[in-house]
Short mmCIF file of C-alpha atoms and ligand atoms in Angstrom, two decimals:
data_model
loop_
_atom_site.label_atom_id
_atom_site.label_comp_id
_atom_site.label_asym_id
_atom_site.label_seq_id
_atom_site.Cartn_x
_atom_site.Cartn_y
_atom_site.Cartn_z
CA MET A 197 309.98 69.06 -47.59
CA SER A 198 307.19 67.05 -48.44
CA ALA A 199 305.87 64.22 -46.82
CA LYS A 200 306.98 60.39 -48.02
CA ALA A 201 305.71 58.05 -50.16
CA SER A 202 306.63 54.15 -48.81
CA LEU A 203 310.58 54.32 -48.76
CA TYR A 204 311.07 50.64 -48.62
CA GLN A 205 309.04 50.74 -52.28
CA ASN A 206 311.87 52.74 -53.74
CA VAL A 207 314.38 50.57 -52.14
CA THR A 208 312.84 47.60 -53.74
CA ARG A 209 312.35 49.26 -56.71
CA GLN A 210 316.17 50.28 -57.33
CA PHE A 211 316.45 46.74 -56.07
CA ASP A 212 314.82 44.88 -58.36
CA ARG A 213 315.99 47.37 -61.48
CA ALA A 214 320.22 46.60 -60.44
CA ALA A 215 318.87 42.80 -59.90
CA ASP A 216 317.43 41.96 -63.67
CA LEU A 217 320.27 44.36 -65.13
CA MET A 218 323.02 41.77 -63.19
CA GLY A 219 321.13 39.18 -63.40
CA LEU A 220 321.69 38.60 -59.54
CA ASP A 221 321.18 34.61 -58.69
CA GLY A 222 317.47 33.88 -58.04
CA GLU A 223 318.46 32.38 -54.67
CA VAL A 224 320.43 35.21 -53.12
CA ARG A 225 317.87 37.39 -54.94
CA LYS A 226 315.28 36.35 -52.58
CA ILE A 227 317.16 36.58 -49.37
CA LEU A 228 318.44 40.16 -50.08
CA ALA A 229 314.79 41.49 -50.51
CA ARG A 230 313.87 41.71 -47.21
CA PRO A 231 315.85 42.32 -43.94
CA MET A 232 317.02 39.72 -41.46
CA ASN A 233 315.79 40.86 -38.09
CA GLU A 234 313.38 43.61 -37.46
CA VAL A 235 312.85 44.65 -33.36
CA THR A 236 310.00 46.35 -32.09
CA VAL A 237 310.41 48.05 -28.62
CA ASN A 238 307.85 49.97 -26.98
CA PHE A 239 309.39 51.37 -23.46
CA PRO A 240 308.24 54.03 -20.96
CA ALA A 241 310.14 56.82 -19.77
CA LYS A 242 309.80 59.12 -17.13
CA MET A 243 309.63 63.09 -17.86
CA ASP A 244 310.57 65.93 -16.10
CA ASP A 245 307.33 66.79 -14.47
CA GLY A 246 307.19 62.90 -13.01
CA ARG A 247 304.54 61.58 -15.86
CA ILE A 248 305.39 58.48 -17.78
CA GLU A 249 305.72 58.74 -21.16
CA MET A 250 305.87 55.55 -23.79
CA PHE A 251 308.16 55.49 -27.11
CA THR A 252 308.42 52.96 -30.03
CA GLY A 253 311.76 52.49 -31.10
CA TYR A 254 312.93 50.48 -33.65
CA ARG A 255 316.16 48.22 -34.88
CA VAL A 256 316.17 46.44 -38.44
CA GLN A 257 319.15 44.63 -39.30
CA HIS A 258 318.99 43.96 -42.86
CA ASN A 259 321.92 41.51 -43.23
CA ASN A 260 325.10 40.48 -41.34
CA VAL A 261 326.92 38.11 -43.84
CA LEU A 262 329.61 40.65 -44.84
CA GLY A 263 330.28 41.38 -40.89
CA PRO A 264 328.60 42.50 -37.54
CA PHE A 265 325.19 45.02 -38.56
CA LYS A 266 325.84 48.78 -38.79
CA GLY A 267 324.01 51.77 -39.06
CA GLY A 268 322.46 54.92 -37.09
CA LEU A 269 319.96 55.13 -35.17
CA ARG A 270 317.26 58.29 -35.86
CA TYR A 271 315.15 60.38 -33.82
CA HIS A 272 312.16 61.78 -35.63
CA PRO A 273 308.73 62.22 -36.02
CA MET A 274 308.70 60.40 -39.35
CA VAL A 275 310.36 57.16 -38.09
CA ASP A 276 308.25 53.85 -39.10
CA ILE A 277 309.09 50.57 -39.75
CA ASP A 278 308.95 51.08 -43.33
CA GLU A 279 311.63 53.65 -42.86
CA VAL A 280 313.96 52.01 -40.96
CA ARG A 281 313.65 49.07 -43.24
CA ALA A 282 315.00 50.97 -46.28
CA LEU A 283 317.69 52.53 -44.23
CA ALA A 284 318.61 49.80 -42.94
CA THR A 285 319.01 47.95 -46.13
CA TRP A 286 320.62 51.23 -47.81
CA MET A 287 323.46 50.51 -45.48
CA THR A 288 323.82 46.79 -46.27
CA TRP A 289 324.70 48.28 -50.04
CA LYS A 290 327.13 51.36 -48.56
CA SER A 291 328.94 49.24 -46.58
CA ALA A 292 329.58 46.53 -49.29
CA ILE A 293 330.11 49.31 -51.78
CA ALA A 294 333.08 50.40 -49.36
CA ASN A 295 334.35 47.25 -48.99
CA ILE A 296 334.41 47.07 -45.05
CA PRO A 297 333.24 44.29 -43.37
CA MET A 298 329.85 45.14 -41.74
CA GLY A 299 326.86 44.21 -42.81
CA GLY A 300 323.63 47.09 -42.65
CA ALA A 301 321.16 47.82 -39.84
CA LYS A 302 319.05 50.77 -38.85
CA GLY A 303 316.67 52.07 -35.79
CA GLY A 304 315.28 55.22 -34.31
CA ILE A 305 312.40 56.46 -32.25
CA GLN A 306 309.10 58.11 -33.28
CA ILE A 307 309.94 61.33 -31.77
CA ASP A 308 310.23 65.20 -31.78
CA PRO A 309 313.35 65.81 -30.05
CA ALA A 310 312.82 69.44 -30.03
CA LYS A 311 310.24 68.62 -27.61
CA TYR A 312 311.79 67.25 -24.82
CA SER A 313 314.55 68.63 -22.68
CA GLN A 314 318.18 66.96 -22.42
CA GLY A 315 317.79 65.52 -19.21
CA GLU A 316 314.09 63.52 -20.75
CA LEU A 317 316.59 62.71 -23.82
CA GLU A 318 318.72 61.33 -21.99
CA ARG A 319 316.57 58.82 -20.11
CA ILE A 320 314.41 57.85 -23.17
CA THR A 321 318.07 57.01 -24.63
CA ARG A 322 318.72 55.05 -21.56
CA ARG A 323 315.29 53.14 -21.46
CA PHE A 324 315.67 52.15 -25.40
CA THR A 325 319.30 50.95 -24.87
CA PHE A 326 317.72 48.80 -22.07
CA ALA A 327 314.87 47.71 -24.29
CA LEU A 328 317.24 46.78 -26.93
CA GLY A 329 319.02 44.83 -24.74
CA SER A 330 320.87 42.41 -26.44
CA ASN A 331 319.74 42.88 -30.21
CA ILE A 332 322.60 45.04 -29.96
CA GLY A 333 326.32 44.62 -29.22
CA PRO A 334 330.36 45.22 -30.20
CA ASP A 335 330.79 42.51 -32.08
CA TYR A 336 327.00 41.86 -33.61
CA ASP A 337 325.28 45.08 -34.38
CA ILE A 338 326.97 48.57 -33.81
CA PRO A 339 324.70 51.62 -34.02
CA ALA A 340 325.84 55.49 -34.84
CA PRO A 341 324.94 58.84 -34.71
CA ASP A 342 321.99 59.77 -37.53
CA VAL A 343 319.54 62.48 -37.83
CA ASN A 344 319.06 64.07 -34.57
CA THR A 345 321.08 62.18 -32.40
CA ASN A 346 325.07 62.55 -31.93
CA ALA A 347 328.02 61.70 -29.90
CA GLN A 348 326.67 62.50 -26.61
CA THR A 349 323.49 60.10 -27.49
CA MET A 350 326.25 56.95 -28.03
CA ALA A 351 327.91 58.19 -24.77
CA TRP A 352 324.33 57.02 -22.66
CA ILE A 353 324.06 53.95 -25.11
CA LEU A 354 327.37 53.12 -24.06
CA ASP A 355 326.94 53.99 -20.04
CA THR A 356 324.26 52.33 -20.37
CA TYR A 357 325.16 49.41 -21.98
CA TRP A 358 328.04 48.86 -19.65
CA SER A 359 325.85 49.28 -16.97
CA MET A 360 324.19 45.98 -18.08
CA MET A 361 327.28 44.13 -17.86
CA SER A 362 329.76 42.62 -16.12
CA PRO A 363 332.62 44.84 -14.80
CA LEU A 364 334.92 42.38 -16.63
CA GLU A 365 333.34 42.71 -19.82
CA ARG A 366 333.01 46.45 -19.64
CA GLN A 367 336.04 47.81 -21.49
CA ARG A 368 336.07 44.73 -24.10
CA SER A 369 332.76 46.21 -25.22
CA LEU A 370 333.99 49.88 -25.77
CA HIS A 371 333.18 48.95 -29.49
CA VAL A 372 328.91 48.78 -28.61
CA VAL A 373 328.43 52.14 -30.42
CA THR A 374 330.42 54.42 -32.85
CA GLY A 375 330.50 58.29 -33.39
CA LYS A 376 331.38 58.78 -29.56
CA PRO A 377 333.07 61.58 -28.03
CA VAL A 378 336.67 61.64 -29.15
CA ASP A 379 337.28 61.41 -25.00
CA LEU A 380 335.14 58.22 -24.53
CA GLY A 381 337.05 56.27 -27.39
CA GLY A 382 335.43 58.11 -30.35
CA SER A 383 338.06 58.46 -33.23
CA VAL A 384 339.05 61.59 -34.59
CA GLY A 385 337.24 62.55 -37.80
CA ARG A 386 334.48 60.96 -37.38
CA ASP A 387 332.37 64.02 -36.37
CA LYS A 388 332.69 65.11 -39.81
CA ALA A 389 333.61 62.33 -41.62
CA THR A 390 330.41 62.19 -43.71
CA GLY A 391 330.96 65.44 -44.85
CA GLN A 392 333.93 64.74 -45.54
CA GLY A 393 333.32 61.55 -47.45
CA VAL A 394 330.93 64.04 -49.61
CA ILE A 395 333.87 66.13 -50.72
CA TYR A 396 336.48 63.49 -51.33
CA VAL A 397 333.57 61.76 -53.76
CA ILE A 398 332.97 65.13 -55.17
CA GLU A 399 336.97 65.74 -55.80
CA GLN A 400 337.22 62.68 -57.64
CA TRP A 401 333.91 63.46 -59.74
CA ALA A 402 335.49 66.59 -60.56
CA ARG A 403 338.69 65.64 -61.19
CA ASP A 404 337.25 62.87 -64.05
CA ARG A 405 335.24 65.65 -65.56
CA GLY A 406 338.04 68.33 -65.74
CA PHE A 407 335.48 70.98 -63.63
CA ASP A 408 337.53 73.23 -61.77
CA LEU A 409 335.87 73.21 -58.37
CA SER A 410 337.32 76.62 -57.69
CA GLN A 411 334.85 78.55 -59.81
CA ALA A 412 331.64 76.14 -58.55
CA THR A 413 328.61 77.24 -57.29
CA TYR A 414 326.53 75.12 -54.64
CA THR A 415 323.50 74.40 -52.90
CA VAL A 416 323.16 72.67 -49.32
CA GLN A 417 319.55 71.18 -48.31
CA GLY A 418 319.61 70.07 -44.33
CA TYR A 419 322.03 71.83 -41.99
CA GLY A 420 323.23 69.68 -39.61
CA ASN A 421 326.04 67.28 -39.16
CA VAL A 422 326.55 66.16 -42.70
CA GLY A 423 325.29 69.49 -44.27
CA SER A 424 327.19 71.73 -42.35
CA TRP A 425 330.24 69.61 -42.67
CA THR A 426 329.87 69.72 -46.45
CA ALA A 427 329.54 73.26 -46.71
CA ARG A 428 332.37 73.95 -44.76
CA LEU A 429 334.43 71.76 -46.51
CA MET A 430 333.94 72.87 -49.86
CA LYS A 431 335.00 76.26 -48.90
CA PRO A 432 338.95 76.03 -48.79
CA HIS A 433 338.17 74.92 -52.84
CA GLY A 434 337.30 78.45 -53.36
CA ALA A 435 333.67 77.32 -54.27
CA ARG A 436 330.56 79.18 -53.19
CA LEU A 437 327.29 78.42 -50.87
CA VAL A 438 324.75 80.29 -52.95
CA ALA A 439 321.82 78.93 -51.18
CA ALA A 440 320.88 76.69 -47.95
CA GLU A 441 317.47 75.33 -46.65
CA ASP A 442 316.99 73.43 -43.83
CA HIS A 443 313.76 73.03 -41.41
CA THR A 444 313.05 76.30 -40.70
CA GLY A 445 313.20 77.98 -44.13
CA ALA A 446 315.43 78.31 -46.85
CA ILE A 447 318.13 81.62 -48.02
CA ALA A 448 319.64 82.52 -50.70
CA ASN A 449 322.81 84.96 -51.38
CA PRO A 450 324.18 84.46 -55.16
CA ALA A 451 326.88 86.75 -53.85
CA GLY A 452 327.79 83.33 -51.65
CA ILE A 453 326.98 82.67 -48.08
CA ASP A 454 329.84 81.68 -45.65
CA PRO A 455 329.12 78.26 -44.25
CA ASP A 456 331.19 78.89 -40.80
CA ALA A 457 329.46 82.05 -40.38
CA LEU A 458 325.95 80.39 -41.06
CA LEU A 459 326.62 77.78 -38.93
CA ALA A 460 327.59 80.02 -35.71
CA TYR A 461 324.54 81.52 -36.48
CA ALA A 462 322.08 78.39 -36.80
CA ARG A 463 324.07 77.19 -33.20
CA ALA A 464 322.62 81.05 -31.82
CA HIS A 465 319.39 79.99 -33.42
CA ARG A 466 318.52 76.51 -31.90
CA GLY A 467 320.07 74.89 -34.55
CA GLY A 468 317.94 77.14 -37.67
CA ILE A 469 319.20 78.91 -40.57
CA ALA A 470 315.90 81.33 -41.20
CA GLY A 471 316.91 84.42 -40.99
CA TYR A 472 320.60 84.60 -41.21
CA PRO A 473 320.91 88.66 -42.08
CA GLN A 474 323.43 87.59 -45.03
CA ALA A 475 320.85 86.23 -47.40
CA GLU A 476 317.33 86.40 -48.59
CA ALA A 477 314.69 84.56 -47.27
CA VAL A 478 313.22 82.32 -50.19
CA ASP A 479 310.72 79.68 -50.74
CA HIS A 480 311.40 75.72 -51.22
CA LYS A 481 310.78 76.00 -54.50
CA VAL A 482 313.21 78.81 -55.60
CA PHE A 483 315.38 77.43 -53.26
CA LEU A 484 315.35 73.97 -55.32
CA SER A 485 315.64 76.32 -58.51
CA THR A 486 318.65 77.83 -57.64
CA PRO A 487 321.07 78.02 -60.30
CA ALA A 488 324.53 76.33 -59.07
CA ASP A 489 326.60 73.17 -59.88
CA ILE A 490 326.22 71.41 -57.36
CA PHE A 491 323.35 70.39 -55.44
CA VAL A 492 323.99 68.53 -52.05
CA PRO A 493 320.62 67.20 -49.89
CA ALA A 494 321.78 66.25 -46.62
CA ALA A 495 318.26 66.18 -44.74
CA LEU A 496 314.95 63.81 -45.39
CA GLU A 497 314.31 61.23 -48.30
CA ASN A 498 312.10 61.73 -50.77
CA GLN A 499 313.15 65.67 -51.52
CA LEU A 500 313.84 65.16 -55.36
CA THR A 501 310.18 63.45 -57.00
CA ALA A 502 308.71 64.09 -60.06
CA GLU A 503 307.27 67.14 -58.94
CA THR A 504 310.64 68.82 -57.78
CA THR A 505 313.30 67.20 -59.93
CA PRO A 506 312.71 69.48 -63.05
CA TRP A 507 312.95 72.56 -60.93
CA LEU A 508 316.74 71.91 -60.55
CA ASN A 509 319.38 73.97 -62.35
CA VAL A 510 322.43 72.04 -61.02
CA ARG A 511 325.38 69.64 -63.08
CA LEU A 512 325.37 67.15 -60.28
CA VAL A 513 323.51 66.10 -56.87
CA ALA A 514 325.94 64.51 -54.52
CA GLU A 515 323.49 62.78 -51.84
CA GLY A 516 324.38 63.58 -48.20
CA ALA A 517 321.27 62.33 -47.07
CA ASN A 518 320.19 58.19 -47.15
CA GLY A 519 317.03 58.55 -49.60
CA PRO A 520 316.89 62.39 -51.08
CA THR A 521 315.77 61.16 -54.51
CA ASP A 522 312.81 58.96 -55.24
CA PRO A 523 312.72 56.38 -58.20
CA ASP A 524 310.81 59.11 -60.01
CA GLY A 525 313.94 61.85 -59.37
CA ASP A 526 316.20 59.25 -60.37
CA ARG A 527 314.47 59.28 -63.99
CA ILE A 528 314.37 62.79 -64.30
CA LEU A 529 317.77 63.72 -63.17
CA ALA A 530 318.96 61.32 -66.20
CA GLU A 531 316.66 62.20 -68.51
CA ARG A 532 318.16 65.81 -68.01
CA GLY A 533 321.83 64.64 -67.19
CA ILE A 534 322.42 65.52 -64.44
CA ASP A 535 325.38 63.59 -62.55
CA LEU A 536 324.64 61.62 -59.46
CA LEU A 537 326.75 60.69 -56.51
CA PRO A 538 323.96 58.24 -54.91
CA ASP A 539 323.78 57.84 -50.98
CA ILE A 540 325.51 54.34 -50.88
CA LEU A 541 328.71 55.88 -52.20
CA CYS A 542 328.77 59.66 -51.65
CA ASN A 543 327.79 59.74 -47.85
CA SER A 544 329.64 56.53 -47.12
CA GLY A 545 332.22 58.34 -45.40
CA GLY A 546 330.47 58.33 -41.55
CA VAL A 547 330.11 54.63 -41.73
CA ILE A 548 333.39 53.90 -42.77
CA VAL A 549 335.33 55.98 -40.27
CA SER A 550 332.81 54.06 -37.57
CA TYR A 551 334.80 51.49 -38.93
CA PHE A 552 338.03 52.75 -38.30
CA GLU A 553 336.90 53.91 -34.40
CA TRP A 554 335.88 50.31 -34.05
CA LEU A 555 338.76 49.08 -34.75
CA GLN A 556 340.54 51.40 -32.76
CA ASN A 557 338.50 50.06 -29.53
CA LYS A 558 339.13 46.76 -30.47
CA ARG A 559 343.10 47.36 -31.06
CA SER A 560 343.47 49.67 -28.15
CA GLU A 561 344.92 52.58 -30.60
CA PHE A 562 344.49 55.96 -31.31
CA TRP A 563 344.86 57.01 -34.69
CA GLU A 564 345.77 60.99 -35.91
CA LEU A 565 343.68 62.84 -38.26
CA ASP A 566 345.92 62.70 -41.04
CA GLU A 567 345.76 58.67 -40.70
CA VAL A 568 341.89 58.35 -40.63
CA ASP A 569 341.15 60.88 -43.71
CA ALA A 570 343.97 59.24 -45.56
CA LYS A 571 342.31 55.73 -44.81
CA LEU A 572 339.05 57.26 -45.85
CA HIS A 573 339.82 58.81 -49.21
CA ARG A 574 341.58 55.53 -49.80
CA ILE A 575 338.22 53.42 -49.11
CA ILE A 576 335.93 55.56 -51.06
CA THR A 577 337.76 56.43 -53.60
CA ALA A 578 338.43 53.33 -53.98
CA GLY A 579 334.71 52.90 -54.04
CA TYR A 580 333.81 55.48 -56.51
CA GLY A 581 335.99 53.85 -58.72
CA ARG A 582 334.17 50.10 -58.69
CA VAL A 583 330.76 52.36 -59.36
CA ALA A 584 332.59 54.32 -62.01
CA GLU A 585 333.19 50.95 -63.74
CA ALA A 586 329.70 48.78 -63.07
CA VAL A 587 328.47 52.10 -64.80
CA LYS A 588 330.79 51.86 -67.78
CA GLU A 589 330.01 48.00 -67.91
CA TYR A 590 326.41 47.81 -67.54
CA LYS A 591 325.68 51.39 -68.87
CA VAL A 592 323.36 52.49 -66.32
CA ASP A 593 322.91 55.16 -63.81
CA TRP A 594 325.34 55.62 -61.28
CA ARG A 595 322.75 54.36 -58.20
CA THR A 596 322.02 51.57 -60.25
CA ALA A 597 325.98 50.34 -60.59
CA GLY A 598 326.33 50.78 -56.75
CA TYR A 599 323.46 48.36 -55.90
CA ILE A 600 325.37 46.01 -58.88
CA VAL A 601 328.95 46.54 -57.05
CA ALA A 602 327.04 45.71 -53.52
CA MET A 603 324.81 42.79 -54.80
CA ALA A 604 327.63 41.12 -56.65
CA ARG A 605 330.03 41.04 -53.59
CA LEU A 606 326.97 39.61 -51.28
CA GLU A 607 326.27 37.37 -53.90
CA LYS A 608 330.03 36.26 -53.79
CA VAL A 609 329.82 35.64 -50.41
CA TYR A 610 326.15 33.91 -50.52
CA LYS A 611 327.49 31.30 -52.64
CA GLN A 612 330.87 30.54 -50.56
CA ARG A 613 329.46 29.74 -47.85
CA GLY A 614 325.98 28.21 -49.22
CA ILE A 615 322.82 28.09 -46.98
CA PHE A 616 322.88 26.42 -43.86
CA PRO A 617 321.66 23.52 -43.45
N1 LIG G 292 324.06 57.11 -39.88
C1 LIG G 292 325.27 57.04 -40.86
C2 LIG G 292 324.76 56.34 -42.04
O1 LIG G 292 323.74 56.73 -42.40
C3 LIG G 292 326.86 56.30 -39.83
C4 LIG G 292 326.27 55.06 -40.04
C5 LIG G 292 327.76 54.62 -39.13
O2 LIG G 292 328.26 55.05 -39.04
O3 LIG G 292 327.26 53.14 -38.81
O4 LIG G 292 325.54 56.09 -42.99
#
């Protein structure tokens, strides 16, 4: 998996293309072209051996015109302000396409979490929360899990945030983070939500094209939360996982890889899929060239580029990751007639169920899984429908259409509200 170009440049190119095509209002365009707030914090944390180490964390708040800032926190060595800015902007479009009352934000720490013990990660997370202070808040900016963060991370953030407030305010602030453990105010169905959303969107795509998923083959890049859930939720369709890749390597088996057995293997091998015995080890190029119907990138950004997109041998790219395809990749997909379900639509199941968790916390409710799934299905397929309409109306690719849907909604609200003063 190659090093990244400037992600924010990708966002700008995508944004300009859509804004030109739809004739976005010039003033609104100026506003949306940059994030509202960018917070950088440098903070200390105590290591197991008693030393103090300094860390750099970010929270970029792109837009909150449609609702509170919303988006995940990632822990990764590649996290920097440029990446977080891009990811925050995509969150604004994602929430707007889904038509949920949320804005866009993203944050993270530049860190390789594999190098730290669980105790160190807890102290780093708590000090990060403390450093962010009132830059986050239950009705202002609500973090969630992302790459290398999970329900446990959210539990530490909640506990630290609570310890900074008066006891009277604590229960009222349960919704300061989403993606919490279910016993601590999390929503059932949030863990699988991004993968579940990817599946609902793929199902809709298959229905529209009269494509039979029971005969389908697919490949998955990344076997963390999104990749493993997507792979496992494809299994009931009868579709066959023929290759997978993560940070430890790539594997292939044309006869099919069992997604559940692969997850069990990865869990037993520090999260990595390399060495899985019922498949053959392959290199990155062979992995991306694997013939299949559907490719689900569910790892990091800039994986499909001018160099790698020509290798693909699939009908559909369904983006579970954020930003896996750069603008050259988009162009080549279009030229080659490969369908694309873009990140800002395809992986929005996570933030949609985060919104459900936030609502349940505010109302002291507990929804059952069938209710969560049914509502997710309704919201994400409605978003799919809006993007499909824009594809037809503007005769554009699905990513540009997604931008147009999102920006049209933001434009309308800006015009209604006007600019203060
Ligand atoms: N990190 C996820 C995303 O990129 C989920 C964000 C959320 O639930 O707020 O969409």
